[in-house]
Tab-separated table of C-alpha atoms and ligand atoms in Angstrom:
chain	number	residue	atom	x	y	z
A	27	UNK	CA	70.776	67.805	75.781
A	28	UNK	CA	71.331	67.774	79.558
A	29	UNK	CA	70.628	64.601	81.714
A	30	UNK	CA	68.543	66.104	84.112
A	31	UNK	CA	64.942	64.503	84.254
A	32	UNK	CA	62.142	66.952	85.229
A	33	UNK	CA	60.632	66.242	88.571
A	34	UNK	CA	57.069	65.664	86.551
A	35	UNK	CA	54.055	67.474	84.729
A	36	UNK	CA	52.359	69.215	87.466
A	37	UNK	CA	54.534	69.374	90.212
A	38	UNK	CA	55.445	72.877	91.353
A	39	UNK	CA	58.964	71.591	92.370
A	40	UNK	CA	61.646	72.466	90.031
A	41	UNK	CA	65.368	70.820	90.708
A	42	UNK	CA	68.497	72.951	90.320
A	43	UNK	CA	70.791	70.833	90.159
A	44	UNK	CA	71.286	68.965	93.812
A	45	UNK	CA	68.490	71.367	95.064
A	46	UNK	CA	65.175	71.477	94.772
A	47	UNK	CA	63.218	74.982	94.356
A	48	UNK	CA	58.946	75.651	94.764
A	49	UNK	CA	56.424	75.768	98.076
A	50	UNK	CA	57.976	74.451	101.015
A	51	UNK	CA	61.177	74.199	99.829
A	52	UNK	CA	64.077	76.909	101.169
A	53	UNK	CA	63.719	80.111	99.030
A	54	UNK	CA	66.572	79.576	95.802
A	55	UNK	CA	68.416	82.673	96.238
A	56	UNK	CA	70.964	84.001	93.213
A	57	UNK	CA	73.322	86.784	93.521
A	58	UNK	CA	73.330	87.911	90.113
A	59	UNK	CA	76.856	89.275	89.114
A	60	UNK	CA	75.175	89.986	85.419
A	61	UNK	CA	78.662	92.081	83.802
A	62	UNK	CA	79.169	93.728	87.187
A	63	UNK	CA	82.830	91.652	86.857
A	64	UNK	CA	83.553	94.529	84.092
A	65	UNK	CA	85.296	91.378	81.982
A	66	UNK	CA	87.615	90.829	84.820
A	67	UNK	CA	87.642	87.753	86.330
A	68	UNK	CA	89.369	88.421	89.628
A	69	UNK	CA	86.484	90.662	89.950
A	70	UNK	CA	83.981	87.232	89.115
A	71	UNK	CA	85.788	85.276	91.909
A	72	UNK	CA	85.783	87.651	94.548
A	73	UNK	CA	81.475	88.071	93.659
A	74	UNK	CA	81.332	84.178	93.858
A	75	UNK	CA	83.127	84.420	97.443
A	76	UNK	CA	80.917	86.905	98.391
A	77	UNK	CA	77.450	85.434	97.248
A	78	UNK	CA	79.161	81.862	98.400
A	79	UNK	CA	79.741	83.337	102.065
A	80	UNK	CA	76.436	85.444	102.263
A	81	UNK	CA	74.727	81.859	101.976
A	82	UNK	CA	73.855	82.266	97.922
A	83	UNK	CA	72.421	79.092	96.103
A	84	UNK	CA	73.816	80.349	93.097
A	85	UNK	CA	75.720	83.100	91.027
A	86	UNK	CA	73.970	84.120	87.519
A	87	UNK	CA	75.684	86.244	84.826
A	88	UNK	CA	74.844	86.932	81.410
A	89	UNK	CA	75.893	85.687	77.958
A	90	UNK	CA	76.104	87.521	74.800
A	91	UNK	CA	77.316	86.829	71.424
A	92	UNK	CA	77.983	90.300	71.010
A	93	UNK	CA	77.995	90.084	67.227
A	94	UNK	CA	74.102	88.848	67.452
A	95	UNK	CA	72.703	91.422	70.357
A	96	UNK	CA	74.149	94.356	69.701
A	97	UNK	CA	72.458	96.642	66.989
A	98	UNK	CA	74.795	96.479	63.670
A	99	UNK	CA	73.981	100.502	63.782
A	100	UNK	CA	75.366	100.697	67.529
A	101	UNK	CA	79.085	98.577	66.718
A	102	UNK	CA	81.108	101.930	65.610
A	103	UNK	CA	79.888	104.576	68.122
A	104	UNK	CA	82.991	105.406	70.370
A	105	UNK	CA	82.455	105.531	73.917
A	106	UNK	CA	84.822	106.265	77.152
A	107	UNK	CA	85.359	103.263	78.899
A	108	UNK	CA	87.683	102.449	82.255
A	109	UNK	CA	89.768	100.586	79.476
A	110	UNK	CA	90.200	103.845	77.110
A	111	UNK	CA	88.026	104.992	74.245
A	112	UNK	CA	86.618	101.957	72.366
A	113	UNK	CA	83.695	101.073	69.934
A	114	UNK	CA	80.743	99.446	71.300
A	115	UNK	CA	81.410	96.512	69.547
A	116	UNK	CA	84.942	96.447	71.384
A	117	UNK	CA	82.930	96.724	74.888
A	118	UNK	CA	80.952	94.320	74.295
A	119	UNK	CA	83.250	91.520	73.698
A	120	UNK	CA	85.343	93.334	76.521
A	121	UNK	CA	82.923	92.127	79.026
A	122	UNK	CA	82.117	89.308	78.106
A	123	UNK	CA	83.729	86.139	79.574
A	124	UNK	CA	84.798	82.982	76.777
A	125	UNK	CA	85.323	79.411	77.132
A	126	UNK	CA	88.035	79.198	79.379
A	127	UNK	CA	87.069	81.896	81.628
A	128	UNK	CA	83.716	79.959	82.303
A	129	UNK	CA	85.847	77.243	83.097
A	130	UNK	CA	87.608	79.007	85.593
A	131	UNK	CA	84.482	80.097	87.045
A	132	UNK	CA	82.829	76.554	87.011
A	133	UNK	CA	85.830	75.372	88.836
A	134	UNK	CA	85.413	78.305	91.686
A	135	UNK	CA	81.968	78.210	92.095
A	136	UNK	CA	82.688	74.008	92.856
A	137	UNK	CA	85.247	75.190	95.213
A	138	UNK	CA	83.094	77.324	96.813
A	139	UNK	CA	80.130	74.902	97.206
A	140	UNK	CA	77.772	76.886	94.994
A	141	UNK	CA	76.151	76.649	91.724
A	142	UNK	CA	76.462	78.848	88.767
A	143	UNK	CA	73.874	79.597	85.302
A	144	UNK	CA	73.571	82.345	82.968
A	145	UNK	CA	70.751	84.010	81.043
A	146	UNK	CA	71.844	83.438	77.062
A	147	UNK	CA	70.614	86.512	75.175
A	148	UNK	CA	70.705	84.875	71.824
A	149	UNK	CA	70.839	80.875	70.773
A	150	UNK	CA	74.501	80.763	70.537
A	151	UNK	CA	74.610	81.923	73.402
A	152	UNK	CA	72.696	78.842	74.774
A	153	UNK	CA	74.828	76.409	72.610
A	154	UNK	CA	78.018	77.505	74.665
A	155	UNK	CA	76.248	77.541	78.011
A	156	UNK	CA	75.256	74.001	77.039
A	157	UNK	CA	78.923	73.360	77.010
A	158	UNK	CA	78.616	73.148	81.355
A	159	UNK	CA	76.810	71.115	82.948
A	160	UNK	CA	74.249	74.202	84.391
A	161	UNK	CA	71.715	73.472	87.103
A	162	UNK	CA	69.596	76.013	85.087
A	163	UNK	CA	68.701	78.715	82.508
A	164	UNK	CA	67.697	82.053	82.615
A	165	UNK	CA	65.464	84.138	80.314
A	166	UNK	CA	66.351	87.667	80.563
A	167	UNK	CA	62.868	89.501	80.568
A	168	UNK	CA	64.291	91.731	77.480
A	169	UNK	CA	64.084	87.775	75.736
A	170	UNK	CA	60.614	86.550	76.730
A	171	UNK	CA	59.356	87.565	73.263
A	172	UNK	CA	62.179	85.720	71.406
A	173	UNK	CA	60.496	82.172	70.643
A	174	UNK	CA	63.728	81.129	68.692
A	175	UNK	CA	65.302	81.653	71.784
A	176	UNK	CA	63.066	80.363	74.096
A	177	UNK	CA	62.705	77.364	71.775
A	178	UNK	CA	66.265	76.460	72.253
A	179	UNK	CA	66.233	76.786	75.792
A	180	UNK	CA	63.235	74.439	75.940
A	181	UNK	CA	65.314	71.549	73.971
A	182	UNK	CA	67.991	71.676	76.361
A	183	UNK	CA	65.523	69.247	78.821
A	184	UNK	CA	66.775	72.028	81.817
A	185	UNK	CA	65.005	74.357	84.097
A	186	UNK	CA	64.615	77.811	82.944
A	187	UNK	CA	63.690	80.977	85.107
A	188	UNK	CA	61.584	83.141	82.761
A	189	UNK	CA	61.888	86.662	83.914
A	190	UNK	CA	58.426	88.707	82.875
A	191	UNK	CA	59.680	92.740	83.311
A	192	UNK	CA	58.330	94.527	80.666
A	193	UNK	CA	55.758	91.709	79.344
A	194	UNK	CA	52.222	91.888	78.960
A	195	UNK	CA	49.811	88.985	80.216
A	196	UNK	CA	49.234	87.855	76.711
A	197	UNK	CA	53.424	88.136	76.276
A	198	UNK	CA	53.729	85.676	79.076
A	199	UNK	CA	51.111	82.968	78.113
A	200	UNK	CA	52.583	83.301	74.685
A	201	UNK	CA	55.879	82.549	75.865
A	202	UNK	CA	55.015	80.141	78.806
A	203	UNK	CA	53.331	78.017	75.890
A	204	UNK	CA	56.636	77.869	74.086
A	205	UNK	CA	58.414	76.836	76.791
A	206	UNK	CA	55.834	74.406	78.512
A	207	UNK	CA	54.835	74.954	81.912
A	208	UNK	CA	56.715	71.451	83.144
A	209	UNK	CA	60.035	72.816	83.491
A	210	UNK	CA	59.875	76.267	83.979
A	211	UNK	CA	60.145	78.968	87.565
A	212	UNK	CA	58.520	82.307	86.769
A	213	UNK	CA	60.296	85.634	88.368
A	214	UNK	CA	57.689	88.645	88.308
A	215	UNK	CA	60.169	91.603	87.975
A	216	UNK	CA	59.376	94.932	87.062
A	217	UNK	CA	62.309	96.022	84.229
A	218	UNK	CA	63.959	99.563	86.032
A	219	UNK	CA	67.241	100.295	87.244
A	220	UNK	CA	66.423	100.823	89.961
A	221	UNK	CA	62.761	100.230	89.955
A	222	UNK	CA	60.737	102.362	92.032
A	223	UNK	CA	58.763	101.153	95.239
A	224	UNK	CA	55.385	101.995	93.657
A	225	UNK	CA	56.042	100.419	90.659
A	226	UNK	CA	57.041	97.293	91.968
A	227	UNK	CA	53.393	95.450	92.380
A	228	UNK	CA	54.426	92.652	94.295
A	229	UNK	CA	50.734	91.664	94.412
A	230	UNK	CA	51.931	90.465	91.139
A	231	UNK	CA	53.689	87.279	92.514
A	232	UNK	CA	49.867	86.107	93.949
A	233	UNK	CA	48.152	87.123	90.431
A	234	UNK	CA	50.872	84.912	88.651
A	235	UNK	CA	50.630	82.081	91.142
A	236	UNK	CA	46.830	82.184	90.564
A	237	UNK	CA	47.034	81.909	86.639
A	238	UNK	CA	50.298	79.515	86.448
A	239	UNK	CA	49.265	76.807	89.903
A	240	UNK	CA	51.162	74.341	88.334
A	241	UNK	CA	54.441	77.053	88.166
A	242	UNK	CA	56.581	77.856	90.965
A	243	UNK	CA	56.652	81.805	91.502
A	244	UNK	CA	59.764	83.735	92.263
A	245	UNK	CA	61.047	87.865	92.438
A	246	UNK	CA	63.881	88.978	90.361
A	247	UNK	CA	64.315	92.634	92.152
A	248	UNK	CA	66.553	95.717	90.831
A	249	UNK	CA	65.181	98.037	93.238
A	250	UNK	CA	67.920	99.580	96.033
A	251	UNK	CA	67.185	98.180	99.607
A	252	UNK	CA	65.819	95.108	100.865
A	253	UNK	CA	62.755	95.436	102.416
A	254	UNK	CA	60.431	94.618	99.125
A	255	UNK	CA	62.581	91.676	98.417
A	256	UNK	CA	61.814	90.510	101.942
A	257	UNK	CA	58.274	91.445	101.478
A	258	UNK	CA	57.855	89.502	97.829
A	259	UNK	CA	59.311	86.598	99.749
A	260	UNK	CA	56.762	86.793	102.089
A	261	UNK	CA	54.419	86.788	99.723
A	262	UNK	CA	55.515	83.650	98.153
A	263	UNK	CA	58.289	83.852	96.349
A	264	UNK	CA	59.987	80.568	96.122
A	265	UNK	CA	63.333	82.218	94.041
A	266	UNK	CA	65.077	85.262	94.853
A	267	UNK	CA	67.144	87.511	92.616
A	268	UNK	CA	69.928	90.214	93.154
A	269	UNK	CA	72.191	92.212	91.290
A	270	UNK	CA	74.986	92.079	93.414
A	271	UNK	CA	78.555	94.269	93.147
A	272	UNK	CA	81.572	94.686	95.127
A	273	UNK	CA	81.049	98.454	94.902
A	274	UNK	CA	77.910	99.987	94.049
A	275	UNK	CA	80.677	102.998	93.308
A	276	UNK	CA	82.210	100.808	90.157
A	277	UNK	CA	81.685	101.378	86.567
A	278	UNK	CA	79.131	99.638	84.379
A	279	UNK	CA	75.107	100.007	84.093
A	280	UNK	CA	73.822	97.631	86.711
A	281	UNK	CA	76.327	98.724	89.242
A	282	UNK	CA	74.526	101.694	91.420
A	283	UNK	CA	71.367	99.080	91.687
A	284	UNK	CA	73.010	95.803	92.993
A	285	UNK	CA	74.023	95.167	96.553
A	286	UNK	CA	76.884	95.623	98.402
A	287	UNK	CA	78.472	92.553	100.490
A	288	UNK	CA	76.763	93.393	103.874
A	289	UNK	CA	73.662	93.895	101.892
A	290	UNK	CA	74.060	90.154	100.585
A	291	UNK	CA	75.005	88.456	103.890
A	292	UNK	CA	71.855	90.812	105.314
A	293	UNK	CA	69.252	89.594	103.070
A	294	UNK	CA	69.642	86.137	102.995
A	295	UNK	CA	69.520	85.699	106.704
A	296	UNK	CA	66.410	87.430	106.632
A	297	UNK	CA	65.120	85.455	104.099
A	298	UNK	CA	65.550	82.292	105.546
A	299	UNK	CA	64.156	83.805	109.029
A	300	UNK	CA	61.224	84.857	106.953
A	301	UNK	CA	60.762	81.577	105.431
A	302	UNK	CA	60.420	79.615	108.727
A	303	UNK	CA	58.570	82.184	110.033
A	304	UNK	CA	55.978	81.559	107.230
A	305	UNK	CA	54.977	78.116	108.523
A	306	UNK	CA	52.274	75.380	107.253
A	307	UNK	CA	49.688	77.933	107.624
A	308	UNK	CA	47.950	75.000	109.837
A	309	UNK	CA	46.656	76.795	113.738
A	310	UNK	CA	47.513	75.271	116.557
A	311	UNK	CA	48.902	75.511	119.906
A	312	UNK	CA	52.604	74.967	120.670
A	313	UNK	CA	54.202	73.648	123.472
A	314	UNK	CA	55.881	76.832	124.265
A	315	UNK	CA	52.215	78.515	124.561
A	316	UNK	CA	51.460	76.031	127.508
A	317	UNK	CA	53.423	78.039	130.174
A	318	UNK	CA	51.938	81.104	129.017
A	319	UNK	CA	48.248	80.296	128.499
A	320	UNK	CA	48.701	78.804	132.067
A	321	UNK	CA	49.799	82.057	133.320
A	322	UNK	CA	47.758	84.301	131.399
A	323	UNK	CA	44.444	83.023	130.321
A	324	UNK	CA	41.467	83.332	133.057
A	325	UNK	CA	39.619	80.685	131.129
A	326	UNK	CA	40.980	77.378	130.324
A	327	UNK	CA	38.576	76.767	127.701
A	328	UNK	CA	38.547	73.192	126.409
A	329	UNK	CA	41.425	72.174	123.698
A	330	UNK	CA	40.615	68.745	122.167
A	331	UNK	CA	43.363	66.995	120.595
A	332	UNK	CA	41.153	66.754	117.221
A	333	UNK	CA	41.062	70.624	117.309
A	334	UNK	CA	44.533	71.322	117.466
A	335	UNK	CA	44.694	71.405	113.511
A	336	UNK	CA	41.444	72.609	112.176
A	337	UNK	CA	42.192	74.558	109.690
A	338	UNK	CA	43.748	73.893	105.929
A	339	UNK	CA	47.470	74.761	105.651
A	340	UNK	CA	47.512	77.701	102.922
A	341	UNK	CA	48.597	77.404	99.472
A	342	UNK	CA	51.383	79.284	98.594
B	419	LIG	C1	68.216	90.889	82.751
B	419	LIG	C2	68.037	89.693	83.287
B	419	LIG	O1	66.964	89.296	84.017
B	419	LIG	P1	65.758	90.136	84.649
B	419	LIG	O2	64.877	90.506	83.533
B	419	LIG	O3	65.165	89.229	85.644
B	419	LIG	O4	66.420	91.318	85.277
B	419	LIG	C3	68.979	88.595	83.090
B	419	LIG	O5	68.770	87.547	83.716
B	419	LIG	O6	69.935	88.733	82.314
């Protein structure tokens, strides 16, 4: 059970670890190295370097206990990997990182100034993330069905991203009610690789704000480019999440749809140019308008002081 205390029923703030995600705070933006490290963790630590000096809050990858989430029918089918023909069973534990090597990685990403969490795919999964202190959880959107799962992750008192690709309406309240609504940060992702422009409904992120107030909103994205990531974000989005690779060339699944270091460093400047550009929503007239409206307006009109803020900032 972690030590973290929830910020409080009915906030929309959620804390990951020193920082604090939902409206008005700075956009939490993860670099998701998933298995794009290919079980090599030279690989991991250059990722965390790059996410680390793109401006990343955080690196995410995934944990299996390949024994659990892997189809007992799947284990014996041979496959050619870069390490030589092995099972799927082999592959699986071949990519996946242990005890030590999360150790490793813990130790990095505090070297590096950033923070680090995983989506568990099964509850032992969860048992040995538990094992670091984690700012947060992730449920994969392939898990949002898995109550035993999402049961677990609830007990662990910590904040947990529930991903919704490939979920139905009724899917989500079903699973938002076995998680509780205090503690959780809702991505809207659509489950592709890569997903498709027209099937990304971004309008999604202002349908799920509307039905979850009380629930900060966020974009996990696995289309290629940037643009709609930008655009969710200016839609609301108070989380951000990326695949990201050293080499969209590499081998492995999720490779060809993550981004490339320039990429990275690319979209989270414009992310955090977007966000200040998004403002309180409140009209008024600033300073820097005075020399202008001097120049350029024929009629003064008259600007009270009282009517320098008269509208209602926007929710977000
Ligand atoms: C697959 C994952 O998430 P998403 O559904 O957001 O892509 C994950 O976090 O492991």
């Amino acid at each position: 059970m972690s030590s973290i205390t929830p910020i409080g029923a009915n906030s929309r703030l959620r804390q990951f670890g020193s920082k604090t995600a939902g409206p008005g705070q700075p956009v939490y933006i993860t670099g998701e190295i998933g298995i794009n490290h290919n079980g090599d963790l030279e690989n991991a630590f250059a990722l965390i370097d790059v996410a680390a000096e793109a401006g990343c809050d955080a690196v995410k990858f995934q944990k299996r206990t390949p024994e659990i989430c892997t189809p007992r029918d799947q284990w014996d089918i041979e496959r050619d990997t870069p390490w030589g023909r092995m099972t799927y069973i082999d592959y699986r534990h071949r990519v996946e990182f242990g005890e030590s090597e999360y150790q490793a990685i813990s130790e990095h990403c505090a070297k590096r100034g950033i923070d680090w969490f995983a989506s568990p795919w099964d509850t032992e999964a969860v048992a040995f993330l538990e094992k670091f202190d984690l700012p947060a959880h992730k449920v994969a959107s392939a898990s949002l069905t898995d109550d035993e799962l999402l049961r677990a992750l609830r007990a662990t008192g910590r904040t947990i991203i529930l991903s919704t690709g490939m979920s139905t309406p009724k899917q989500i309240r079903h699973a938002v009610e076995v998680l509780g609504s205090d503690n959780i940060l809702m991505c809207h992702a659509t489950s592709t690789y890569p997903a498709q422009a027209e099937e990304l409904n971004l309008r999604v992120i202002n349908t799920l704000q509307a039905e979850y107030p009380n629930v900060p909103i966020g974009y996990s994205g696995h289309e290629t480019g940037l643009q709609t990531t930008l655009a969710a974000v200016a839609l609301g989005a108070t989380f951000v999440e990326r695949h990201i690779t050293l080499d969209r060339a590499m081998w492995g699944s999720d490779q060809a749809a993550s981004v490339e270091p320039q990429g990275l460093t690319r979209l989270v400047r414009d992310i955090r140019t977007i966000e200040a550009s998004l403002g309180d929503g409140v009209k008024k007239v600033y300073e820097s308008e005075l020399g202008p409206m001097k120049k350029l307006r024929r009629v003064p009109g008259v600007v009270a002081e009282s009517e320098s803020a008269e509208t209602e900032p926007v929710a977000v």
